[in-house]
Short mmCIF file of C-alpha atoms (C1' of nucleotides) in Angstrom, two decimals:
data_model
loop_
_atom_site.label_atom_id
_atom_site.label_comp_id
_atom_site.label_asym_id
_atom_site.label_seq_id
_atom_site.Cartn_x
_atom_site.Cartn_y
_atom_site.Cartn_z
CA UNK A 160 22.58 17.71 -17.56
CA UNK A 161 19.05 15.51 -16.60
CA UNK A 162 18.80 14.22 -13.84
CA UNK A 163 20.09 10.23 -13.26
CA UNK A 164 17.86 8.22 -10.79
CA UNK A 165 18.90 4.74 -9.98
CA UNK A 166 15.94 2.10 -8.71
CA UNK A 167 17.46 -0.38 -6.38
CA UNK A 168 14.98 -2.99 -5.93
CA UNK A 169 16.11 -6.36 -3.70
CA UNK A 170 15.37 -9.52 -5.82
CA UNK A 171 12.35 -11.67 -4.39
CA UNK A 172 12.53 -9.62 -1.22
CA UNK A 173 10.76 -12.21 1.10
CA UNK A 174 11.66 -15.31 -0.36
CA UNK A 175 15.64 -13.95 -0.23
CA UNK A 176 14.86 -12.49 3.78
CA UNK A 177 13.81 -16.62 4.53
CA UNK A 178 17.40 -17.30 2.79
CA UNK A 179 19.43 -15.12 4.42
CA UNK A 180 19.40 -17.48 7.88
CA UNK A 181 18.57 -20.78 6.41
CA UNK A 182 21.39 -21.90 3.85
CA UNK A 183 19.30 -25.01 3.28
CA UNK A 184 16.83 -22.97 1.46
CA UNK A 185 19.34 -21.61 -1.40
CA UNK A 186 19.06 -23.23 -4.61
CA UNK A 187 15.73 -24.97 -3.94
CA UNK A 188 12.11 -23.64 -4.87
CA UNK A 189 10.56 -20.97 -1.78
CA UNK A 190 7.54 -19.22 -1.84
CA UNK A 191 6.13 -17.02 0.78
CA UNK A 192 2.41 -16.65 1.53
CA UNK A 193 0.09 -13.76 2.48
CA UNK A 194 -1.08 -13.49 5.85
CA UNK A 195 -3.69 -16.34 6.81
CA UNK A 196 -1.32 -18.16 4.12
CA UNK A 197 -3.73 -17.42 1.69
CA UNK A 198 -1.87 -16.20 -1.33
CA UNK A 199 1.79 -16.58 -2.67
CA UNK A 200 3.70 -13.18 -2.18
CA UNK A 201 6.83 -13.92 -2.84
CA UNK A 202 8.79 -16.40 -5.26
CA UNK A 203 11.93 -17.53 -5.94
CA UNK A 204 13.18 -17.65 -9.25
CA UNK A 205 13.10 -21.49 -9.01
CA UNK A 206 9.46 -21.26 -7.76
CA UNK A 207 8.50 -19.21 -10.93
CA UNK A 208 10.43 -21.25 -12.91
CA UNK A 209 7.77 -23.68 -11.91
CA UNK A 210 5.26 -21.98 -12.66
CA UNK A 211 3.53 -20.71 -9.65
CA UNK A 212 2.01 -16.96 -10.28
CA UNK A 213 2.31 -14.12 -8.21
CA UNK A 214 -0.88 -13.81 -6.13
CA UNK A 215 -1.93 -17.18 -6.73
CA UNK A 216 -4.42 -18.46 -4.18
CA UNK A 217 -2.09 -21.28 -1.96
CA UNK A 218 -4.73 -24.00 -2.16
CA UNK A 219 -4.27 -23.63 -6.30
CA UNK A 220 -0.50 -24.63 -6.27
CA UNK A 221 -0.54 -27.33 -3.47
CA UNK A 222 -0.06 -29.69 -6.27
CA UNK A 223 2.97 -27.93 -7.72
CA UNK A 224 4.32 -27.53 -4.08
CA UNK A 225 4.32 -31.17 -3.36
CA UNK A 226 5.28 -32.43 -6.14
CA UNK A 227 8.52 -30.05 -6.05
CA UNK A 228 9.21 -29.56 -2.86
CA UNK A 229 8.73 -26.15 -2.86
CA UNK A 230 9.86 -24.89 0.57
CA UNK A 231 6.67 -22.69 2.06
CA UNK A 232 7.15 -19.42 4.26
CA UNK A 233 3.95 -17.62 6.06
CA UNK A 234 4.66 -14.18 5.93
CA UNK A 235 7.06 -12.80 8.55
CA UNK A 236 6.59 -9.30 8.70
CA UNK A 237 8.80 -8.42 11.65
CA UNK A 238 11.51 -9.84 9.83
CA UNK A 239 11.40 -8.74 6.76
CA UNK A 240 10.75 -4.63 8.17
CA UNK A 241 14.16 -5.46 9.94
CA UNK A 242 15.74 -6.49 6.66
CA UNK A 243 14.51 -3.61 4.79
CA UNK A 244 15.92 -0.88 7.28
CA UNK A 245 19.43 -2.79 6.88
CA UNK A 246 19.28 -2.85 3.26
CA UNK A 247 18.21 1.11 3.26
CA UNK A 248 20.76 1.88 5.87
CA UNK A 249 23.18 0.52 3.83
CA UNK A 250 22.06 2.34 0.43
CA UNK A 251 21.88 5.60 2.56
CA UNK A 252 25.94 5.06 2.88
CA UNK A 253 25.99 6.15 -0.54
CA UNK A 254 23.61 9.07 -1.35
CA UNK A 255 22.09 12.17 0.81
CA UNK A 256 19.06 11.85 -1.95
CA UNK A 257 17.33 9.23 -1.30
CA UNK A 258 13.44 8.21 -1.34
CA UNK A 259 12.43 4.99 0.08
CA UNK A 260 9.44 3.97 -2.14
CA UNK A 261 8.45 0.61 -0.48
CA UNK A 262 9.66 -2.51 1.96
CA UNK A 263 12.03 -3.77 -1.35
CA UNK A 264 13.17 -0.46 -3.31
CA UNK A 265 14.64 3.22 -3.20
CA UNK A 266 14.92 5.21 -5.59
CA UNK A 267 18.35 6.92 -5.55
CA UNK A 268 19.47 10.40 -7.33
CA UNK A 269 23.01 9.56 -9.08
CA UNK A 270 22.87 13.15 -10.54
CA UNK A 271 26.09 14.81 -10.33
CA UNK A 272 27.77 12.18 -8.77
CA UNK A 273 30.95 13.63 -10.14
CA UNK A 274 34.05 11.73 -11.85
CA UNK A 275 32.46 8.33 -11.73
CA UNK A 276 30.89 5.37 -14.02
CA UNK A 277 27.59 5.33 -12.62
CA UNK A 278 27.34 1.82 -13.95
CA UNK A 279 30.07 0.93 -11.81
CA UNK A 280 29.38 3.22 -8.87
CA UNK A 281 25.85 0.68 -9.17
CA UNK A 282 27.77 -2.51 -9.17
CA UNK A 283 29.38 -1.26 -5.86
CA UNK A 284 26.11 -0.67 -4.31
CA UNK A 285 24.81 -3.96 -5.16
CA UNK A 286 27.86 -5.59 -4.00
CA UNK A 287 28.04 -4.44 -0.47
CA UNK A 288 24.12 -4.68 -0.15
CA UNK A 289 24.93 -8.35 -0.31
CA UNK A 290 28.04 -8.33 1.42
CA UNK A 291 26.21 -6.61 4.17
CA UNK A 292 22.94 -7.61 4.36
CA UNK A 293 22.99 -11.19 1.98
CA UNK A 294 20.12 -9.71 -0.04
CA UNK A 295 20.14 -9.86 -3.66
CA UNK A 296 19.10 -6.50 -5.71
CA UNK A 297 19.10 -5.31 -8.95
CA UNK A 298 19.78 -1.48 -10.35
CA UNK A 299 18.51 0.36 -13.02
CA UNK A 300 19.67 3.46 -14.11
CA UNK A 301 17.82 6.16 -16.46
CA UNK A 302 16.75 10.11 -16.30
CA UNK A 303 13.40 9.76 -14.75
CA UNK A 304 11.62 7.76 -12.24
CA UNK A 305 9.51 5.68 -14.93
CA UNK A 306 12.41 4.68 -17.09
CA UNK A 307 14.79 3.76 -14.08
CA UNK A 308 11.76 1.52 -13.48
CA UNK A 309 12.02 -0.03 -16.88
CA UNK A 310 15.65 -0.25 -16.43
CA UNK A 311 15.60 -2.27 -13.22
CA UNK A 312 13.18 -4.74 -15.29
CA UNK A 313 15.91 -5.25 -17.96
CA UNK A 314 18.69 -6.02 -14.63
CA UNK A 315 16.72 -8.31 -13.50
CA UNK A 316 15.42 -10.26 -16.84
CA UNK A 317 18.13 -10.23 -18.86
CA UNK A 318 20.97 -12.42 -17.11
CA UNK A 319 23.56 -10.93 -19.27
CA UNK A 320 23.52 -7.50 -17.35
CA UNK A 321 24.76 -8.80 -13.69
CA UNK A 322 21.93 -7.06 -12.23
CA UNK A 323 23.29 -3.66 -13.36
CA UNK A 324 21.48 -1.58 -16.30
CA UNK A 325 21.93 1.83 -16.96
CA UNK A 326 19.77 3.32 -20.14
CA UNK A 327 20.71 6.61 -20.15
CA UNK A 328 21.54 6.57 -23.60
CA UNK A 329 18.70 7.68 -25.54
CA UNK A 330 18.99 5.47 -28.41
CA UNK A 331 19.33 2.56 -25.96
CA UNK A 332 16.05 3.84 -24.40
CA UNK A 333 14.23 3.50 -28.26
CA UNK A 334 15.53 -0.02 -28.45
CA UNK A 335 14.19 -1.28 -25.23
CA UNK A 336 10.81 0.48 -24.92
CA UNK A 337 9.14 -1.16 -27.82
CA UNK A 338 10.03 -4.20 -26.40
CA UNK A 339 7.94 -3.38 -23.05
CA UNK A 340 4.22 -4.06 -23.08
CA UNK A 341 2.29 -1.27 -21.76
CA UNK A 342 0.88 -3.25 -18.94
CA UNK A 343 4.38 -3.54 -17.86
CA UNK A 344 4.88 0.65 -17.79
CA UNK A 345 4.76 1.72 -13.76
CA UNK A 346 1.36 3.15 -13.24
CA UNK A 347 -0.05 1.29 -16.12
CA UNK A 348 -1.94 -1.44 -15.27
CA UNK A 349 -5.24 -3.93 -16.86
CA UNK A 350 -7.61 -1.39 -17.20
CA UNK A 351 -5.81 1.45 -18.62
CA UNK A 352 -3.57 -1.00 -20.35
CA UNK A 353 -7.04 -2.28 -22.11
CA UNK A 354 -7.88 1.38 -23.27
CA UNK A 355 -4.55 2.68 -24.42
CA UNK A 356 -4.28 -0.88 -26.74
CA UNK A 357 -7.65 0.09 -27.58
CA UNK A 358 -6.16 3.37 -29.01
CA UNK A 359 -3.29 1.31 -30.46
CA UNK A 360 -0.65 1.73 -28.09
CA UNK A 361 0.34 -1.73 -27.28
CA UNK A 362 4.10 -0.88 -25.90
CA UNK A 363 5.47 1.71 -23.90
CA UNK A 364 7.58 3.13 -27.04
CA UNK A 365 4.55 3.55 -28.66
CA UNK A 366 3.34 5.64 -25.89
CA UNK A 367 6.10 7.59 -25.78
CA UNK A 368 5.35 8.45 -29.04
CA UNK A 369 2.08 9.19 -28.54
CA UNK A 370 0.69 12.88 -29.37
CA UNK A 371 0.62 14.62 -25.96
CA UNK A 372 -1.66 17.04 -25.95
CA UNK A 373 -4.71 14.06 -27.41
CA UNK A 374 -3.03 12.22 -24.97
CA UNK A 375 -3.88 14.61 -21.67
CA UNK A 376 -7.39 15.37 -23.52
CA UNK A 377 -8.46 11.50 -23.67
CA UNK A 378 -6.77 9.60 -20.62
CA UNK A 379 -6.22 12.81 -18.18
CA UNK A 380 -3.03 13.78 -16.58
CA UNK A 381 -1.84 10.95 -15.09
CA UNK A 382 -1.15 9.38 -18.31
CA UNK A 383 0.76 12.59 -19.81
CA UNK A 384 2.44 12.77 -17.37
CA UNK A 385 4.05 9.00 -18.07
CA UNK A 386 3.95 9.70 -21.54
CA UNK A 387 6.85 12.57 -20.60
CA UNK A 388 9.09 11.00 -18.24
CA UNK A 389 9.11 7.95 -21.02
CA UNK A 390 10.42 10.72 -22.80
CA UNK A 391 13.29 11.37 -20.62
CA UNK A 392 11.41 14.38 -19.16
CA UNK A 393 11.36 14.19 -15.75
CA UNK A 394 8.12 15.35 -13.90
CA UNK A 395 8.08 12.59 -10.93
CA UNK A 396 10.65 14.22 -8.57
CA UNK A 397 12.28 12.38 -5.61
CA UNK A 398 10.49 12.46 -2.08
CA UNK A 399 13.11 12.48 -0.10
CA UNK A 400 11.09 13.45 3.35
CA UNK A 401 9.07 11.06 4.92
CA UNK A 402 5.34 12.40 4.82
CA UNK A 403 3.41 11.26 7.95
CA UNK A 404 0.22 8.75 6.58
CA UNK A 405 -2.91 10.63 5.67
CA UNK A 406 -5.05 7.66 6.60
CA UNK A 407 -4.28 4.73 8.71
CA UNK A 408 -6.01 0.81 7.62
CA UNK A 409 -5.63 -1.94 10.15
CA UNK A 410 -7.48 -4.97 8.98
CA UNK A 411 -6.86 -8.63 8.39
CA UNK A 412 -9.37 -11.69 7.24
CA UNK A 413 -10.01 -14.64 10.13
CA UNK A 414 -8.67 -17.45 10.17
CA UNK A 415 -12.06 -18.65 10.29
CA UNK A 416 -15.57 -17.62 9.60
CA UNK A 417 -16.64 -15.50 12.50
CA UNK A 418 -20.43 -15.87 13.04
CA UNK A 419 -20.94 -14.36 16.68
CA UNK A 420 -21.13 -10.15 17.62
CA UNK A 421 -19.23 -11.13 20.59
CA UNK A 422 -15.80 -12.78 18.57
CA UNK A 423 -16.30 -9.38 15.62
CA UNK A 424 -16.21 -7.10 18.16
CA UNK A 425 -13.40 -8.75 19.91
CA UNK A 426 -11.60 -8.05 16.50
CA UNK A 427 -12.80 -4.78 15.73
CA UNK A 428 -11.13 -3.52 18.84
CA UNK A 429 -8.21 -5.10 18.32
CA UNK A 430 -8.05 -3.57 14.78
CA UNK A 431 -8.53 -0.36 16.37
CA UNK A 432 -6.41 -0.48 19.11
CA UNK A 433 -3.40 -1.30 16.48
CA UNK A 434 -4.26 1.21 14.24
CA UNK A 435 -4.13 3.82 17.12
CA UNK A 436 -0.62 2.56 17.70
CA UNK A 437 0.34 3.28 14.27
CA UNK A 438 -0.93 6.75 14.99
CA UNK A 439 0.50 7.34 17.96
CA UNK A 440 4.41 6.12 16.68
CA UNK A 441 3.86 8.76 13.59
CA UNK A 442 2.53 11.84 16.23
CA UNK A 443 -1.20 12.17 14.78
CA UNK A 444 -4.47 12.40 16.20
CA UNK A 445 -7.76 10.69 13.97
CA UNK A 446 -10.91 13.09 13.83
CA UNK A 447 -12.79 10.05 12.26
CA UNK A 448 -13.08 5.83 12.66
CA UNK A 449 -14.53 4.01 9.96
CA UNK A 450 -15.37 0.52 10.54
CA UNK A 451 -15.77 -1.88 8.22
CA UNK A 452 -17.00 -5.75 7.84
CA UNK A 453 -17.52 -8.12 4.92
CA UNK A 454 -18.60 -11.72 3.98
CA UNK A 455 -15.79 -13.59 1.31
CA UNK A 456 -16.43 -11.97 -1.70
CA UNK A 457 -15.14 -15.68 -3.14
CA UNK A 458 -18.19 -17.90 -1.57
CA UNK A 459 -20.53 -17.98 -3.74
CA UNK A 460 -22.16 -20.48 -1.33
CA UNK A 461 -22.84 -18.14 1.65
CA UNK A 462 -25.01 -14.70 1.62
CA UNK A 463 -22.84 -11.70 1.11
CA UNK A 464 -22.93 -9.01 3.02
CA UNK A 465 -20.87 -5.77 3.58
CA UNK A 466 -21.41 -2.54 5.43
CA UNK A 467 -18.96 0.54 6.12
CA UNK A 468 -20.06 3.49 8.71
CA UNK A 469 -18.13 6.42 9.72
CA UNK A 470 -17.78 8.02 13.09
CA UNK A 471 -16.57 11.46 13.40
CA UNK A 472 -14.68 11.85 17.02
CA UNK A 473 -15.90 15.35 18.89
CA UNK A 474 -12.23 15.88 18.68
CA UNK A 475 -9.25 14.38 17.50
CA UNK A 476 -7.80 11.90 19.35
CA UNK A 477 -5.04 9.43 19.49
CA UNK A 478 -6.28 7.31 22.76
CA UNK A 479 -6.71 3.93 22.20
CA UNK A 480 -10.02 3.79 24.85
CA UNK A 481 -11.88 6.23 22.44
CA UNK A 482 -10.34 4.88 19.22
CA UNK A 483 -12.08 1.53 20.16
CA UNK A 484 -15.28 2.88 21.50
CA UNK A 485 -15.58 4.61 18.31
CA UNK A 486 -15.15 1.27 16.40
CA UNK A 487 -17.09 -0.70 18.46
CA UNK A 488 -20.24 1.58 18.07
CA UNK A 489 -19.59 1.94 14.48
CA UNK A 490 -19.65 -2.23 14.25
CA UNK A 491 -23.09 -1.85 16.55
CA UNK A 492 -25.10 -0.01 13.73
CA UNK A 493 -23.62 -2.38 10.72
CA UNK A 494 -23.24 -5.83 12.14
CA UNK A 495 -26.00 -8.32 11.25
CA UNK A 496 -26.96 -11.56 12.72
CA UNK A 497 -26.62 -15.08 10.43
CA UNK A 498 -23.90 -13.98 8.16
CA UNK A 499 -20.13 -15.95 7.96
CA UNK A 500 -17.88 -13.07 7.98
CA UNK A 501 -14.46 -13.25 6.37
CA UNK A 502 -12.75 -10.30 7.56
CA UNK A 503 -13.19 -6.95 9.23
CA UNK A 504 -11.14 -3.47 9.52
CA UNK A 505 -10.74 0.03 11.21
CA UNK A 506 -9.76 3.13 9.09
CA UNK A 507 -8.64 6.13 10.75
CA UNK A 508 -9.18 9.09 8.93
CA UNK A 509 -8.94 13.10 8.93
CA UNK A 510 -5.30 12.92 10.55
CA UNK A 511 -3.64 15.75 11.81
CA UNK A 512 -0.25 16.33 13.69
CA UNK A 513 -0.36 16.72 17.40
CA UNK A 514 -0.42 20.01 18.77
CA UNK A 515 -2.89 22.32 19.61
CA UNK A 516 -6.25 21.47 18.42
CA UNK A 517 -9.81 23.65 17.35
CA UNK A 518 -11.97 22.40 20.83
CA UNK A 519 -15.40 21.69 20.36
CA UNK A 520 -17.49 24.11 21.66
CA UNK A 521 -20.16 21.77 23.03
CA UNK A 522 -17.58 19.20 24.98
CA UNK A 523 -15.62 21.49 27.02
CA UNK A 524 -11.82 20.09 26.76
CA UNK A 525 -10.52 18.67 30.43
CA UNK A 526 -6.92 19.27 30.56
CA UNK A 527 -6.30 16.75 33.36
CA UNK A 528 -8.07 13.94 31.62
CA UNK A 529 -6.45 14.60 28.28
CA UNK A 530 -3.04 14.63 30.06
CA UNK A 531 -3.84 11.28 31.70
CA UNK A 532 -4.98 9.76 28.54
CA UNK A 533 -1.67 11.32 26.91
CA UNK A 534 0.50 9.27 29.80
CA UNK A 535 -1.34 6.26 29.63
CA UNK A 536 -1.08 5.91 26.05
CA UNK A 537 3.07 6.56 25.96
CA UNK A 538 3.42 4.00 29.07
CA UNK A 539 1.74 1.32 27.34
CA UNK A 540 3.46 2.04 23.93
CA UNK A 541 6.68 2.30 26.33
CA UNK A 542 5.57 -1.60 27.89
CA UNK A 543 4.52 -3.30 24.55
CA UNK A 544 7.99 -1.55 22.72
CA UNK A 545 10.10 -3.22 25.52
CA UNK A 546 7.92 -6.51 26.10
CA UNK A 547 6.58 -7.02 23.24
CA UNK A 548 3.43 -6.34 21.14
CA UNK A 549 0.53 -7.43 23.15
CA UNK A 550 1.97 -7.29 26.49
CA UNK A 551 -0.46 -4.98 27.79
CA UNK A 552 -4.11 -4.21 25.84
CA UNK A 553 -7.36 -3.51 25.90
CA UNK A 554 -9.88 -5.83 27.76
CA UNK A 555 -11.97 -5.33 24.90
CA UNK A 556 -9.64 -6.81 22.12
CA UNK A 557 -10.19 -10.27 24.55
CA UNK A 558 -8.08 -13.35 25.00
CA UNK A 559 -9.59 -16.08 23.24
CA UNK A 560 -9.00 -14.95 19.86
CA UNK A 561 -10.66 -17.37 17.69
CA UNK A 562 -10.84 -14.66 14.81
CA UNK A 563 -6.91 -14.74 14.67
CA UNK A 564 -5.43 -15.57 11.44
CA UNK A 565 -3.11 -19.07 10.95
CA UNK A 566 0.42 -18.65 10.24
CA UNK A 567 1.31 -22.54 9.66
CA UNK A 568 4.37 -22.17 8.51
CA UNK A 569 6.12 -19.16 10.41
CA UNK A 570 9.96 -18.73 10.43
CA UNK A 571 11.86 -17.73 13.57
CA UNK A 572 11.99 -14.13 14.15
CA UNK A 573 15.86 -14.23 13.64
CA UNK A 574 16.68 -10.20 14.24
CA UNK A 575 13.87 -8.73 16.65
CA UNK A 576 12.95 -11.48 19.04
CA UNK A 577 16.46 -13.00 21.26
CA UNK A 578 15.56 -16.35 22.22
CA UNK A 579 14.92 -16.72 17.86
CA UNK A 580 18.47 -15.75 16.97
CA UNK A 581 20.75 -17.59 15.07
CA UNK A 582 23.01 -19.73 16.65
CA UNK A 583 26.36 -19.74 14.50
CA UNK A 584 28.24 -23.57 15.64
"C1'" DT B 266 -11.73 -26.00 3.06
"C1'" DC B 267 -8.60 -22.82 1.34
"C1'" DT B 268 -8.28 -16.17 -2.40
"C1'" DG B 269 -3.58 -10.34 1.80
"C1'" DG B 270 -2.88 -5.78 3.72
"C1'" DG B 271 -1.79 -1.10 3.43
"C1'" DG B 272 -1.41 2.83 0.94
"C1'" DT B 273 -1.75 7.10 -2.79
"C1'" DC B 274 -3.66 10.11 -6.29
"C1'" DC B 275 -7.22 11.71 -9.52
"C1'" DT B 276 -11.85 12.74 -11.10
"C1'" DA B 277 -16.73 13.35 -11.37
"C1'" DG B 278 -20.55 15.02 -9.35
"C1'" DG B 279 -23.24 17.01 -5.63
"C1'" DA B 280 -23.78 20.70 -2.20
"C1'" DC B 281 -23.39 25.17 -1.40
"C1'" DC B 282 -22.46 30.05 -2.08
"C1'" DC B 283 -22.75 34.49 -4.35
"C1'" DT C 100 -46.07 31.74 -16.25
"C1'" DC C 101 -41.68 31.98 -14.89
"C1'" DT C 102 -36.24 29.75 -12.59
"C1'" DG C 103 -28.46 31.65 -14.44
"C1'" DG C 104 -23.84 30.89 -14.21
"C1'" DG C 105 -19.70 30.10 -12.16
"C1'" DG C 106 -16.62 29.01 -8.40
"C1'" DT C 107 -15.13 26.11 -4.38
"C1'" DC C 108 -15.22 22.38 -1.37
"C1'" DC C 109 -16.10 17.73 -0.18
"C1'" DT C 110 -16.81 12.87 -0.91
"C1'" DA C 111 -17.14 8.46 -3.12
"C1'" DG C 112 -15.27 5.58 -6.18
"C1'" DG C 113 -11.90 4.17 -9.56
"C1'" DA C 114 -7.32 3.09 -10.70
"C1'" DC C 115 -2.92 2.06 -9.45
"C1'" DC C 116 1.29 0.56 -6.53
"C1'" DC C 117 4.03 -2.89 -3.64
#
DNA sequence: TCTGGGGTCCTAGGACCC
DNA sequence: TCTGGGGTCCTAGGACCC
């Protein structure tokens, strides 16, 4: 028997998340913008009915917005995390195997689910996901990972399938993938898509039918390894155990130019003091900062500039203090006077999992310090969990915050803050 | 005036070793 | 006047994903 995988992946995740507590909103055009509302995110099928494209920079559809009405979200990140662990919660009710592959999708193993329609069993799931949780999602069903992908696509295209499609049927799977574009294959995208056309495979049946071992010689595993599972073959298997990060990115662009060494660094440390958060809530330690800052790469008008340097830490550490010394010495060496600087980051690298650690033999270890370092770090954590994020920080990451990025057109943070939930009259 | 943030995996090529 | 071959490890950069 293969294997069946199901891909459950919620409709429009954000748009739908801004739905769920504002009935007003159903119906009529929403889009959702990227932090510093920069880009649209999220659409709802009314808003890409209009013709507004995924990724589309904001200030290019504030025609289509006005004229429309389009109803416009900034990006809401607490609540849509919140949504997502209800929505998994709820898929976890029916499979042990499980793998959640991103904020909107999971991929489920259906195999030997025994006496049931899977198709059904799917219409179940997708039922009390929006009984439950009032998102949307569709299901496709297929024997690997790539065609469940392909499946889901069909759900949610083709109106006719109630958000259900299961192509296990081989013959099924013939019909359908020569319909597909390549560029539309998961893991497939403009420039690969460019080369395989070049080599005349314009749709993922033709692919499939590709011959593998010219395949693997020409375009290197990655590809063959598509080619099979379009095949049925299944060589992507589920990763059902969360596997801690093996780096850790904490960056954002201002929400206006920053011109002064005293505003960047200011940043910086704020960058790395949320980063080291991150690595303290999955129990690493970072041997290495990298710091990074750039000009707009879309200014043609202003000088460009960008510079990257990388600290390695004597030893691994997970205190914030040393996380944002390292950062802010890093930013020292690379920042340069007279440039308008669009954004800035801190990458922690070389992670490892707490626990005993190689010392450096030229900075003997001090057990009392490290232990007061360790207790500072889990009281803060402990404050800014229970208080919220920012309660306590860093003099360094300042107060004035002129870097910080706009968010003009937040929604309430309906399930993780009290005084924003809904009030039901 | 305005263009996101956070990840993973693979490969090629250099450094280094024997 | 003459200078090998092969393995491993690391890193940077490319490509992709949501």
């Amino acid at each position: 028997m293969p294997p069946s995988f199901a891909l459950v992946d919620c409709n429009n995740f954000y748009a739908s998340c801004e739905r769920v507590f504002d009935p007003s909103l159903r119906h009529v055009p929403v889009i959702v913008l990227s932090n510093n509302d920069g880009c649209v995110i999220a659409r709802s099928e009314e808003s890409k009915a209009l013709g507004i494209s995924m990724g589309a920079p904001f200030h290019e559809v504030r025609g289509i917005v006005h004229r429309h009405g389009v109803r416009v979200f900034s990006s809401n990140f607490p609540l849509y995390g919140d949504m997502s662990r209800r929505v998994m919660a709820t898929l976890a009710d029916f499979t042990p195997h499980m793998e959640i592959y991103s904020i909107d999708e999971a991929f489920l193993d259906l195999s030997g689910m025994p006496g049931r329609d899977l198709a059904d069993y799917a219409r179940c799931i997708r039922e009390t996901v929006r009984k439950w949780t009032g998102i949307p999602v569709s299901i496709g069903i297929a024997p690997t990972k790539t065609l469940a992908k392909i499946a889901n696509r069909t759900a949610k295209k083709d109106a006719k399938w109630n958000g259900v499609f299961d192509m296990r049927n081989p013959s099924l799977q013939g019909e359908i993938l020569h319909r597909i574009a390549i560029e539309d294959v998961w893991g497939i995208a403009g420039r690969l898509g460019l080369q395989l056309r070049d080599a005349g495979m314009d749709t993922a049946g033709r692919l499939r039918d590709a011959h593998l071992p010219s395949l693997r010689r020409r375009f290197g595993v990655v590809i063959a390894r598509i080619c099979q599972e379009l095949r049925g073959v299944s060589c992507l298997p589920l990763d059902r155990v969360e596997t801690p990060r093996k780096q850790i990115l904490a960056s954002r662009a201002f929400g206006t130019r920053v011109t002064e060494y005293q505003d960047m660094a200011e940043a910086v440390a704020s960058h790395a003091a949320r980063a080291a958060e991150k690595l303290r809530s999955q129990g690493s330690t970072a041997g290495a900062v990298m710091t990074f800052i750039r000009t707009s790469p879309f200014t043609i008008r202003d000088a460009w500039y960008q510079n990257t340097t990388l600290a390695s830490l004597p030893s691994p550490s997970q205190d914030t203090a040393i996380l944002i010394s390292a950062a802010l010495a890093g930013l020292k060496r690379i920042f340069r006077k007279g440039y308008r600087y669009q954004k800035a980051g801190v990458l922690l690298l070389d992670l490892t999992r707490c626990g005993p650690t190689q010392g450096d033999l030229f900075t003997p270890s001090d057990p009392a310090r490290e232990d007061r370092s360790r207790r500072l770090m889990r009281t803060m954590d402990a404050v800014n969990r229970r208080m919220g994020r920012g309660t306590v920080f860093h003099a360094a990451q300042g107060v004035n915050g002129r870097w910080r990025m706009k968010a003009g057109n937040l929604s309430p943070a309906y399930t993780t803050r009290w005084s924003d939930l809904p009030r039901a009259r």
